[in-house]
Coordinates of C-alpha atoms and ligand atoms in Angstrom, one line a residue:
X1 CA 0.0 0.0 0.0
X2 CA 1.1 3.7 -0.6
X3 CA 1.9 5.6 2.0
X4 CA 0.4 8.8 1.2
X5 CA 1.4 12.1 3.4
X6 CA 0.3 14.5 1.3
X7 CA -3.8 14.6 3.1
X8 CA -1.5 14.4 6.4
X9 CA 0.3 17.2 6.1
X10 CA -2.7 19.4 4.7
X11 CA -4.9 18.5 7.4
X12 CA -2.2 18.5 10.3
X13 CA -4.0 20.4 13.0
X14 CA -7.5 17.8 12.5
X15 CA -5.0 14.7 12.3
X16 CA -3.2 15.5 15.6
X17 CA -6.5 16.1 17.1
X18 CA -8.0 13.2 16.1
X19 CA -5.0 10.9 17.1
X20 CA -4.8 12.4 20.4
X21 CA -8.2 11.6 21.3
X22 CA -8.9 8.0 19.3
X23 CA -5.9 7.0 19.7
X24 CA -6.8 7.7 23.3
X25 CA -3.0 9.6 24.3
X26 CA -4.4 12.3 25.8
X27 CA -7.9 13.9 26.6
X28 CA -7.7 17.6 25.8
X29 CA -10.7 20.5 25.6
X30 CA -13.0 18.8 27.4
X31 CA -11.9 19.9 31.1
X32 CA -13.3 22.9 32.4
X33 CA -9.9 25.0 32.3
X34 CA -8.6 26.1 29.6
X35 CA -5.2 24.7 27.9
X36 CA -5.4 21.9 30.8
X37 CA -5.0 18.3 29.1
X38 CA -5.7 14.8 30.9
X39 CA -3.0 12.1 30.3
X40 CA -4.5 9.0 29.7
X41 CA -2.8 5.7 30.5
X42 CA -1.4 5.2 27.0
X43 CA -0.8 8.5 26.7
X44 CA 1.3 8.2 29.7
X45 CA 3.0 5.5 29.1
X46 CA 4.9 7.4 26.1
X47 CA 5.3 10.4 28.7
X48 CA 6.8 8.2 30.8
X49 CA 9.4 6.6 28.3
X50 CA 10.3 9.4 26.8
X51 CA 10.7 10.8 30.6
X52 CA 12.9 7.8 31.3
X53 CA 15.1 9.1 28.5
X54 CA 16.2 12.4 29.0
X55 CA 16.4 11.5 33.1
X56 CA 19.1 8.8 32.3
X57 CA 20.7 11.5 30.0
X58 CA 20.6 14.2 32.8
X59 CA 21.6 11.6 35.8
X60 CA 24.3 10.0 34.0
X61 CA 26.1 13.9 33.2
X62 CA 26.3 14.6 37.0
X63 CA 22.8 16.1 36.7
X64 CA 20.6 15.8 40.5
X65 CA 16.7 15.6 40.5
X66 CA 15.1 17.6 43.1
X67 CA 11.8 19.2 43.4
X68 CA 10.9 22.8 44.2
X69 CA 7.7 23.9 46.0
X70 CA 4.9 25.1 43.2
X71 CA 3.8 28.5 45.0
X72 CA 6.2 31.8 44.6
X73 CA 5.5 34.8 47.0
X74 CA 5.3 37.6 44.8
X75 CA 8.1 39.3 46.2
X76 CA 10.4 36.8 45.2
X77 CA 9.3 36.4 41.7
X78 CA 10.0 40.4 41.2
X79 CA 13.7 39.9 42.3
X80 CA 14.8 40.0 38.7
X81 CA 13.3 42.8 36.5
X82 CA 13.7 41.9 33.0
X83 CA 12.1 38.1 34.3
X84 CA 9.5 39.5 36.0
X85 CA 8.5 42.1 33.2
X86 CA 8.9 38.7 30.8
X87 CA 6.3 36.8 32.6
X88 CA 4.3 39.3 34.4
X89 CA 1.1 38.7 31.8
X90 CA 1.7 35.0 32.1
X91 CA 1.3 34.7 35.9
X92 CA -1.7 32.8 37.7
X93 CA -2.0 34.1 41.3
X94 CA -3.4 32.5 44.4
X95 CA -5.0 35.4 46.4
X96 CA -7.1 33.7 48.7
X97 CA -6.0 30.8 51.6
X98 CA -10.0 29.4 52.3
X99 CA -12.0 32.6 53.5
X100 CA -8.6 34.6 54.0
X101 CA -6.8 37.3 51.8
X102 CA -3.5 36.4 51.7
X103 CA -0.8 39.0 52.9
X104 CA 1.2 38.0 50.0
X105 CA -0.2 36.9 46.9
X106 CA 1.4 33.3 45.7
X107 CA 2.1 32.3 41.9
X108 CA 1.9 29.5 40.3
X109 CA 5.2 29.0 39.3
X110 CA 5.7 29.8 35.7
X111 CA 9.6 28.1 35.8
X112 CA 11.7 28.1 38.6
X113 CA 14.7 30.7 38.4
X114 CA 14.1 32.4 41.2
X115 CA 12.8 29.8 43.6
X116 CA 15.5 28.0 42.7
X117 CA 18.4 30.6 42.8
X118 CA 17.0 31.7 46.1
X119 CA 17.7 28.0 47.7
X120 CA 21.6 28.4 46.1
X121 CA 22.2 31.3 47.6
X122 CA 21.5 29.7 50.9
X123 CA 23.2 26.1 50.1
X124 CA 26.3 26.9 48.0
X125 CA 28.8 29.3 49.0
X126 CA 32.1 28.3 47.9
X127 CA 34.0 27.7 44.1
X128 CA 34.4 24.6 45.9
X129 CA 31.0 23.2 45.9
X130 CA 31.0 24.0 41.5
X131 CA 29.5 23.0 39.1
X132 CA 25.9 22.5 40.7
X133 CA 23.1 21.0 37.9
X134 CA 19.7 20.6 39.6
X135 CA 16.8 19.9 37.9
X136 CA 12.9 18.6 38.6
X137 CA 9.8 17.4 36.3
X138 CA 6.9 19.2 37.3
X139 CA 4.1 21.6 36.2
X140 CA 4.3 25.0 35.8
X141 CA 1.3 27.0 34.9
X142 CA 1.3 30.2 31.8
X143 CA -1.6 32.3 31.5
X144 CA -0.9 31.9 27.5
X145 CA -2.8 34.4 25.6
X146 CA -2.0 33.0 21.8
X147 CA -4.3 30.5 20.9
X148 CA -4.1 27.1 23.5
X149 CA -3.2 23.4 21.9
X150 CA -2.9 20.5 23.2
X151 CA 0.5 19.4 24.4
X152 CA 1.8 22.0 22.3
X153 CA 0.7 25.8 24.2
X154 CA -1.0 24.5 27.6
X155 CA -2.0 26.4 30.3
X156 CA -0.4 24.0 32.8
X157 CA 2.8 22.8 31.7
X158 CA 2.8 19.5 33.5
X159 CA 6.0 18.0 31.9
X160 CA 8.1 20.8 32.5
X161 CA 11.7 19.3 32.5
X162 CA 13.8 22.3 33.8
X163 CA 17.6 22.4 34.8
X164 CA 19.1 24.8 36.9
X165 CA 22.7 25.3 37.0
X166 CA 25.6 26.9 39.0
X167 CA 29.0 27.9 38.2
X168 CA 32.1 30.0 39.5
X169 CA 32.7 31.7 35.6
X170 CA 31.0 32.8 32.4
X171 CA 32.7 30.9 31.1
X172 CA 32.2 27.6 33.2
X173 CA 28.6 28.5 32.7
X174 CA 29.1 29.0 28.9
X175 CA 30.6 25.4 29.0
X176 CA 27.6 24.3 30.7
X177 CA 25.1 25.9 28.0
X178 CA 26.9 23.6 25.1
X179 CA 27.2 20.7 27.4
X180 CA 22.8 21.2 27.3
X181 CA 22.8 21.3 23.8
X182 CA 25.2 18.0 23.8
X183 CA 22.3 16.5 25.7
X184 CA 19.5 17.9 24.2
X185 CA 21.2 16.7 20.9
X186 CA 21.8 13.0 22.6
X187 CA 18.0 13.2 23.3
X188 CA 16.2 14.1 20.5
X189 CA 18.1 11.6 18.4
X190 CA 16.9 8.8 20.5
X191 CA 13.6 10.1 19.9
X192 CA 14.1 10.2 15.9
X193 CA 13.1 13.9 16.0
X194 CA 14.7 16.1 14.0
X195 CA 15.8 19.3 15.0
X196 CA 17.6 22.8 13.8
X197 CA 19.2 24.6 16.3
X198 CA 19.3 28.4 16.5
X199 CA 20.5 31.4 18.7
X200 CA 17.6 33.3 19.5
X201 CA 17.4 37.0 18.8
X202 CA 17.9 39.6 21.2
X203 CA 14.2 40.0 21.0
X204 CA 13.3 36.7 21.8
X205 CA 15.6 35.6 24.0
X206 CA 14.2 34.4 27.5
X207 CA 13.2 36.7 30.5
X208 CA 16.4 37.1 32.1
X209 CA 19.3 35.5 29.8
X210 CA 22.1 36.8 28.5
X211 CA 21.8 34.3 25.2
X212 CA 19.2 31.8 24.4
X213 CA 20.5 28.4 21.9
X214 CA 16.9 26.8 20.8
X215 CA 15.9 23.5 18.8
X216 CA 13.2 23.6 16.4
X217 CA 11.9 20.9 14.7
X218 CA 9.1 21.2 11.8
X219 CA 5.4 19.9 12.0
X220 CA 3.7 18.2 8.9
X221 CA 2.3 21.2 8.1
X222 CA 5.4 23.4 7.9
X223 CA 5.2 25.4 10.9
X224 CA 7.8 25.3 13.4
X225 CA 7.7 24.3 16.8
X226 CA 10.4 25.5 19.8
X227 CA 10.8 21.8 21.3
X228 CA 14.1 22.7 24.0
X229 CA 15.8 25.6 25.1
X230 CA 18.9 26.1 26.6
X231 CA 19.7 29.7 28.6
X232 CA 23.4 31.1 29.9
X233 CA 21.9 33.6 32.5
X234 CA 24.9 34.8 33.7
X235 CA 24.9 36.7 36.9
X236 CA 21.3 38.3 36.6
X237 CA 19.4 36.1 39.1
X238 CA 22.3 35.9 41.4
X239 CA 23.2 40.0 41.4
X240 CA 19.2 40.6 42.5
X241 CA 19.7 37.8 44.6
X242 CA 22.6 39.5 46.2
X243 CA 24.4 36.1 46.1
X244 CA 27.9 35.7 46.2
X245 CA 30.4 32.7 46.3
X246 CA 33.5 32.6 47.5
X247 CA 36.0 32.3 44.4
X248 CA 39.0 30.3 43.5
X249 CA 41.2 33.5 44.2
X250 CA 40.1 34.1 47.6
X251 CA 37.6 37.3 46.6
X252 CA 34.1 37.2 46.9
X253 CA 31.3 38.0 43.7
X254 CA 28.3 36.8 41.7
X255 CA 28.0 33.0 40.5
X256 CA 27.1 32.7 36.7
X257 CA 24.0 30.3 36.1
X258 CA 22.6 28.2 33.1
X259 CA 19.1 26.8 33.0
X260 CA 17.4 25.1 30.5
X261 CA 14.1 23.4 29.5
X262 CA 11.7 20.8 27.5
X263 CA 8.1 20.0 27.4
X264 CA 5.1 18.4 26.4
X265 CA 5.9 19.6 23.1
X266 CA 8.5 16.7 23.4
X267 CA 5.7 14.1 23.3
X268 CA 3.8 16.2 21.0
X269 CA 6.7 15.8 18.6
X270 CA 6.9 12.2 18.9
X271 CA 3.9 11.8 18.1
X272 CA 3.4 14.4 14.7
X273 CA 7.1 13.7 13.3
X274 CA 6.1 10.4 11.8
X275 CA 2.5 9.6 10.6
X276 CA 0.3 9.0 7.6
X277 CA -3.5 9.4 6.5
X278 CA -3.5 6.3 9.2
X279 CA -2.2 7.8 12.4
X280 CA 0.6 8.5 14.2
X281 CA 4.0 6.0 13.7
X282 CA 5.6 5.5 16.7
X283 CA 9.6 5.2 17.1
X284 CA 10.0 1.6 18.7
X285 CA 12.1 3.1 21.4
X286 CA 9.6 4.7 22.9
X287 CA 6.6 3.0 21.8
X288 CA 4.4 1.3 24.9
X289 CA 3.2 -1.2 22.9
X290 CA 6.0 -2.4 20.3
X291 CA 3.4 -5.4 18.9
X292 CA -0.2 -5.6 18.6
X293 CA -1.4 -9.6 17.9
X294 CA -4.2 -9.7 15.8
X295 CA -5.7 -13.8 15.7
X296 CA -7.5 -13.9 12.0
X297 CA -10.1 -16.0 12.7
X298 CA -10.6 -19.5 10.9
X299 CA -13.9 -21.1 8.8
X300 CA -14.6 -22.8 12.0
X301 CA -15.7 -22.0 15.6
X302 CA -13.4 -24.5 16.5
X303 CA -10.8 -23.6 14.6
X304 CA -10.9 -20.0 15.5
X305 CA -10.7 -21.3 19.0
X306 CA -7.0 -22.4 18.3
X307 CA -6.2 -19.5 16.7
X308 CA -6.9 -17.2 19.5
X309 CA -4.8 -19.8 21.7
X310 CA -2.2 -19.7 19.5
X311 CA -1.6 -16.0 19.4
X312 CA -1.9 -15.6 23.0
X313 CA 1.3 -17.9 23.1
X314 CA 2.8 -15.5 20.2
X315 CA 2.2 -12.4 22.3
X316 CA 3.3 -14.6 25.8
X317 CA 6.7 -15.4 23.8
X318 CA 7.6 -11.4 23.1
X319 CA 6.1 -10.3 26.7
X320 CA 8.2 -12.9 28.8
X321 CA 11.4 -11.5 26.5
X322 CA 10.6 -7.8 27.9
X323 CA 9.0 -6.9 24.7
X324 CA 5.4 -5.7 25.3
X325 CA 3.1 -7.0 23.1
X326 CA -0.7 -7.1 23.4
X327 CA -3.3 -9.1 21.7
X328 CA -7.0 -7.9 20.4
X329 CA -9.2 -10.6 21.3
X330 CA -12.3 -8.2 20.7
X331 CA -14.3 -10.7 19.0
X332 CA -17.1 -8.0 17.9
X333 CA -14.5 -6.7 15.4
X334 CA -13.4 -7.4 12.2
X335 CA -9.6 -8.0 11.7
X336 CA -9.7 -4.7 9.7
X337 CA -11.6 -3.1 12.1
X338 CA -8.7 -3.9 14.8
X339 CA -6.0 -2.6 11.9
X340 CA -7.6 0.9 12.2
X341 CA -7.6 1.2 15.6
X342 CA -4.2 -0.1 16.8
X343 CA -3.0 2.2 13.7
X344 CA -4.0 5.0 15.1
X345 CA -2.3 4.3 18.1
X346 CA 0.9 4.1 16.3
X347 CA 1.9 0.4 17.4
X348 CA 5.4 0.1 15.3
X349 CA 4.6 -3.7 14.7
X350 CA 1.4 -5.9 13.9
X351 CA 1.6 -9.8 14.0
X352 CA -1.2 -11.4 12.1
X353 CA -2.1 -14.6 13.4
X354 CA -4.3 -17.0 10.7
X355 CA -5.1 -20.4 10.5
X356 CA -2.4 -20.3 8.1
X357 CA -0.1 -19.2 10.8
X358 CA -1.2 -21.7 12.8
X359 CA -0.5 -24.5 10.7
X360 CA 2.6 -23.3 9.9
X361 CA 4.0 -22.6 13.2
X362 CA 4.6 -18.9 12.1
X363 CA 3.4 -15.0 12.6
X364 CA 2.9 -12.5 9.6
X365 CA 4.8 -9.4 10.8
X366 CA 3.6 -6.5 8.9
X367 CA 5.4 -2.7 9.4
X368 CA 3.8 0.4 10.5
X369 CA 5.9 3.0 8.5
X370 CA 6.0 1.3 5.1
X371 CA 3.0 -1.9 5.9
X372 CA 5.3 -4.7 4.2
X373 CA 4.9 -7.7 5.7
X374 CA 7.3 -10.6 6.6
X375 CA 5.9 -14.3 7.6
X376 CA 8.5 -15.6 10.3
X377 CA 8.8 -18.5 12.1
X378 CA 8.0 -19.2 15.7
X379 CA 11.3 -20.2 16.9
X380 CA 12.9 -16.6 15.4
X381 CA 9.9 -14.7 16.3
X382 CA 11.8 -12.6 19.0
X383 CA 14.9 -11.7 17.1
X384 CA 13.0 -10.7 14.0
X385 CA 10.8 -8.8 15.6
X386 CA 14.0 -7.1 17.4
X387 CA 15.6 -6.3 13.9
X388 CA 12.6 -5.2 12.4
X389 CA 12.3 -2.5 15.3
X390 CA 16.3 -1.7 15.0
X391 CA 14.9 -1.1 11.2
X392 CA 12.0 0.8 11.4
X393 CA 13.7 3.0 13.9
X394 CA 16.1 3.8 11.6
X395 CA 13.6 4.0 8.7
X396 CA 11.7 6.4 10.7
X397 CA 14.7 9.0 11.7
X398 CA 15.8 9.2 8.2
X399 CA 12.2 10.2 7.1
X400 CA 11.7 12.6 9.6
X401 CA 15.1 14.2 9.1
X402 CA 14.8 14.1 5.3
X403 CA 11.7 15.6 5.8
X404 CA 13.1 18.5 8.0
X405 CA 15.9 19.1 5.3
X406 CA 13.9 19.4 2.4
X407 CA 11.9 22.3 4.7
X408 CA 15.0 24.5 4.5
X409 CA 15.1 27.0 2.1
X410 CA 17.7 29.9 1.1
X411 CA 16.0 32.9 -0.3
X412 CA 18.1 36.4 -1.1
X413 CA 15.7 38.7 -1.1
X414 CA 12.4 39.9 1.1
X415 CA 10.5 38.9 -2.2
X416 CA 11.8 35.1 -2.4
X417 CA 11.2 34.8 1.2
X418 CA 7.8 35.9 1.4
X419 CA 6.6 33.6 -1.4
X420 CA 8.6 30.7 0.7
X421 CA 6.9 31.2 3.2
X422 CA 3.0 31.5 1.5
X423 CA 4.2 28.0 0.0
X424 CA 4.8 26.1 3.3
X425 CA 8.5 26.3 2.5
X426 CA 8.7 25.7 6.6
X427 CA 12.4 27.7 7.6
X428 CA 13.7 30.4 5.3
X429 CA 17.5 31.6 5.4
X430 CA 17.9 34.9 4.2
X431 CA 21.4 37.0 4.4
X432 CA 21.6 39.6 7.2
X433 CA 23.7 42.4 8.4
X434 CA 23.4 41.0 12.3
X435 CA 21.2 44.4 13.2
X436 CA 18.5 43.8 15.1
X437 CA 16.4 46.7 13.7
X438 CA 16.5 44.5 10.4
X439 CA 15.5 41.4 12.0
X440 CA 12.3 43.5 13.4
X441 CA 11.9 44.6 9.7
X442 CA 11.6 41.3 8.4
X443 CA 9.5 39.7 11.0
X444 CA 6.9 42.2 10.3
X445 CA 7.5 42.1 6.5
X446 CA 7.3 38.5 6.5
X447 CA 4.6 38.1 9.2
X448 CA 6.7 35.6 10.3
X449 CA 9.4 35.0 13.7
X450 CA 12.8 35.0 13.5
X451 CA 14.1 32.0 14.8
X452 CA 17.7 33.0 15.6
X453 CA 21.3 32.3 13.6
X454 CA 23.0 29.4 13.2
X455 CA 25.2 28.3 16.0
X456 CA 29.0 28.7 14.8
X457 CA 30.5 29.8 11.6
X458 CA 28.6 30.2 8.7
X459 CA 29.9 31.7 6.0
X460 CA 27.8 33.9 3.9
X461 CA 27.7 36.2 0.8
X462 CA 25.3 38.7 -0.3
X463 CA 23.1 41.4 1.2
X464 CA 21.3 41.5 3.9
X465 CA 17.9 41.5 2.8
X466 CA 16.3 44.4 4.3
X467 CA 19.0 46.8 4.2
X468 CA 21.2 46.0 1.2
X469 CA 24.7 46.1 3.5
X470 CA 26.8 43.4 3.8
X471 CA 25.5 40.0 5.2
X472 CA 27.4 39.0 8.6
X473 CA 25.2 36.3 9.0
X474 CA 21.9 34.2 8.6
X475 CA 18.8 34.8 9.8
X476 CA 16.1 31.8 9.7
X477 CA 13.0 33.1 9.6
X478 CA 9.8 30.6 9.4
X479 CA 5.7 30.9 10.1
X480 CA 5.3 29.2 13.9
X481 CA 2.9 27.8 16.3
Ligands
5CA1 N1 13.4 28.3 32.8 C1 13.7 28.2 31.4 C2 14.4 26.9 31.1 S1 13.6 25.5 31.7 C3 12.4 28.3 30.6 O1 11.3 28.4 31.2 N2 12.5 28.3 29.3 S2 11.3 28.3 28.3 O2 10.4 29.4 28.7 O3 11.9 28.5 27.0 O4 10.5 27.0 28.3 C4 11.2 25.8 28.1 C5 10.5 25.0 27.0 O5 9.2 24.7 27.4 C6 10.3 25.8 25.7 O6 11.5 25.7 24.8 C7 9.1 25.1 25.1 O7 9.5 24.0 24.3 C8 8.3 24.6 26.3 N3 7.1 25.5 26.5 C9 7.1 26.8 26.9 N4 5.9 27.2 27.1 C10 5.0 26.2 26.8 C11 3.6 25.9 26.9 N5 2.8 26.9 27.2 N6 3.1 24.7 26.6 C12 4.0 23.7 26.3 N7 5.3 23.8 26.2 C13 5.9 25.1 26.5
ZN2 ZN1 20.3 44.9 7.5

């Protein structure tokens, strides 16, 4: 069968949807509050693994997990003043404790900079105790104004991966910020999602950094989604915290600090990177359930009968070899019936189980991301399915990323770009003389964001688009949710 992505990608915002909620991942719209999803267990099973990943990337890099209290007095939160006037608009506030005013209003934390800077300054005060890199998975609540999605602009945050770290030097805490992207790098190529990575403009850098390195990746339908981003925030928090270390040299002055970030986005990625008119496909790694067994039934009641037993050995086989497999024993469906729904799901492998099958001791393997099929036999059921994982994996990172490539485009002027971007062209490079009054130009030109530069040398000739001088550098500009 042809895979066809072209009523995918033109219907993107109905297909993600739809695959969220019948493909039962994650129950969104229907609670009372708005931009405030429900996990549901398959749902959070994927959460969890892909949870699982970035955790044993973080632990394993000298990374500790803690966890922060939610609420922020308000006097805290206004420590820092380019933070604060960042996130001011975003900010729920608890006001009330039962009948009572309170004295000082509470937030809901919107990330945890302060909360966190404030417990360093009281546990770290020496060069000695450097490099510290905290971090906690929690929720963290944004009175969003833009338009709410699921998984994608929530209210509540509630897989809000944030690190939080301290260092003697800029540069120590510059280190730090590439180390991030290292492991940011690490874990989105696990995940098979492909990224471009950026350094954010001036404009848009976060409340409170002195730089801002961002991944991108691009949806089917060409816009571009901020999936991680990594902050060097040099001494601002610590110099309106008043926080000093003692240094290497003996003097006393203001620790540098990194922090950085992912999201539900992350799931939300996994899930849109790698899909057809049929659903989502899910990257084996991460997949909760790697095979689906699906018993064809036989002529006979009777025979049927030994089908069904026979494919609940076949899925007994993978599970006791720590592959999770589950069978459909729905006998109200149709076979095809049981395709379309496990499809939507995004299970990476089915195993059709016939009276064929049966009689031949063997399981018809048929793949998600390109539905061949494959009869095996019993006895090399487990590594087959094992290789044919290993290969759909890769099959599935070299889509996504060949997709991402062909969704860069060059343009060298303001014209060229703007028709880009009215074709779904996704990110558009254009020359640019590194000002920032030209990048402003162009996002309003354009209506489009700038994304940033690329990270490191690039080389460039020509004009900057808006103002005709000499390019310094790239600017990626691209339509975004
Ligand atoms: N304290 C820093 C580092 S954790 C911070 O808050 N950075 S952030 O504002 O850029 O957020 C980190 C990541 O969370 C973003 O890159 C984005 O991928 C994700 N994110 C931000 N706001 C939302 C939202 N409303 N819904 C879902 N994900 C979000
Ligand atoms: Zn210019």
């Amino acid at each position: 069968m042809k895979v066809s992505r072209e009523k995918w990608e033109n219907n993107f915002s109905e297909w993600f949807d739809r695959v969220l909620s019948e493909g039962e991942f994650y129950d969104y719209g229907r609670y009372p509050v708005k931009g405030m999803g429900v996990w549901t267990p398959y749902g959070f099973r994927l959460r969890k693994n892909i949870i699982e990943i970035i955790r044993n990337l973080l632990d394993g890099t000298g990374h500790e997990e803690v966890l922060f209290p939610l609420l922020i007095p308000e006097d805290l939160l206004r420590k820092e003043s380019e933070h604060i006037r960042g996130f001011e608009g975003e900010v729920f506030w608890v006001t009330m404790g039962g009948h009572e005013q309170l004295d000082v209003k509470l937030a809901l934390r919107p990330t945890s900079e302060v909360a966190i800077t404030y417990f360093e300054s009281l546990w770290y005060k020496s060069y000695r105790q450097l490099p510290k890199k905290l971090y906690q998975i929690v929720s963290v609540f944004r009175y969003e104004t833009k338009a709410t999605r699921p998984m994608i602009r929530l209210r509540e945050v509630t897989t809000f991966k944030e690190a939080h770290t301290l260092h003697e030097t800029y540069e120590d805490a510059e280190r730090q910020v590439w180390e991030a992207v290292e492991i940011y790098k690490k874990f989105f190529d696990i995940l098979g999602i492909p990224y471009i990575i950026s350094r954010r403009p001036e404009w848009d850098k976060f409340a409170g950094a002195v730089f801002t390195i961002a991944f991108d990746t691009v949806m089917p339908d060409s816009r571009v989604l901020q999936i991680g981003t990594v902050h060097h925030l040099g001494t601002h928090f610590t110099k309106a915290f008043d926080y000093k270390i003692q240094k290497k040299d003996g003097t006393l002055d203001y620790p540098h600090q990194t922090s950085y970030g992912v999201s539900d986005r992350v799931v939300a990625a996994s899930i849109a990177v790698n899909g057809d008119d049929h659903g989502p496909v899910l990257n084996p790694y991460i997949a909760p359930i790697k095979v689906v067994v699906i018993p064809i039934p036989a002529k006979t009641e009777e025979g049927t009968e030994k089908v069904f037993e026979y494919a609940r050995e076949i899925m007994k086989v993978l599970n006791d070899t720590g592959i999770k497999a589950v069978i459909d024993e729905d006998r109200d469906k149709t076979p095809g019936e049981k395709f379309y729904v496990w499809e939507l799901k995004g299970v990476p492998i089915r195993a059709e189980v016939g009276p064929r099958e049966l009689k031949e001791g063997a399981v018809f393997l048929k793949r998600r991301d390109t539905f061949e099929g494959r009869s095996v036999k019993k006895e090399n059921l487990v590594s087959e399915v094992n290789s044919l994982m290993r290969e759909i994996y890769e099959n599935l990172k070299k889509r996504a990323w060949e997709f991402l490539n062909s969704k860069i485009k060059r343009a060298n002027t303001l014209d060229e770009a703007k028709k880009l971007l009215e074709a779904k062209a996704g990110v558009v490079e254009v020359p640019w003389c590194g000002r920032d009054e030209c990048g402003l130009k162009l996002e309003d030109e354009l209506q489009a964001r700038v994304l940033g530069s690329p990270v490191g040398e690039v080389k460039v000739e020509g004009k900057c688009v808006v103002c005709g001088n000499e390019a310094k550098s790239l600017l990626r500009v691209a339509k975004t949710y």
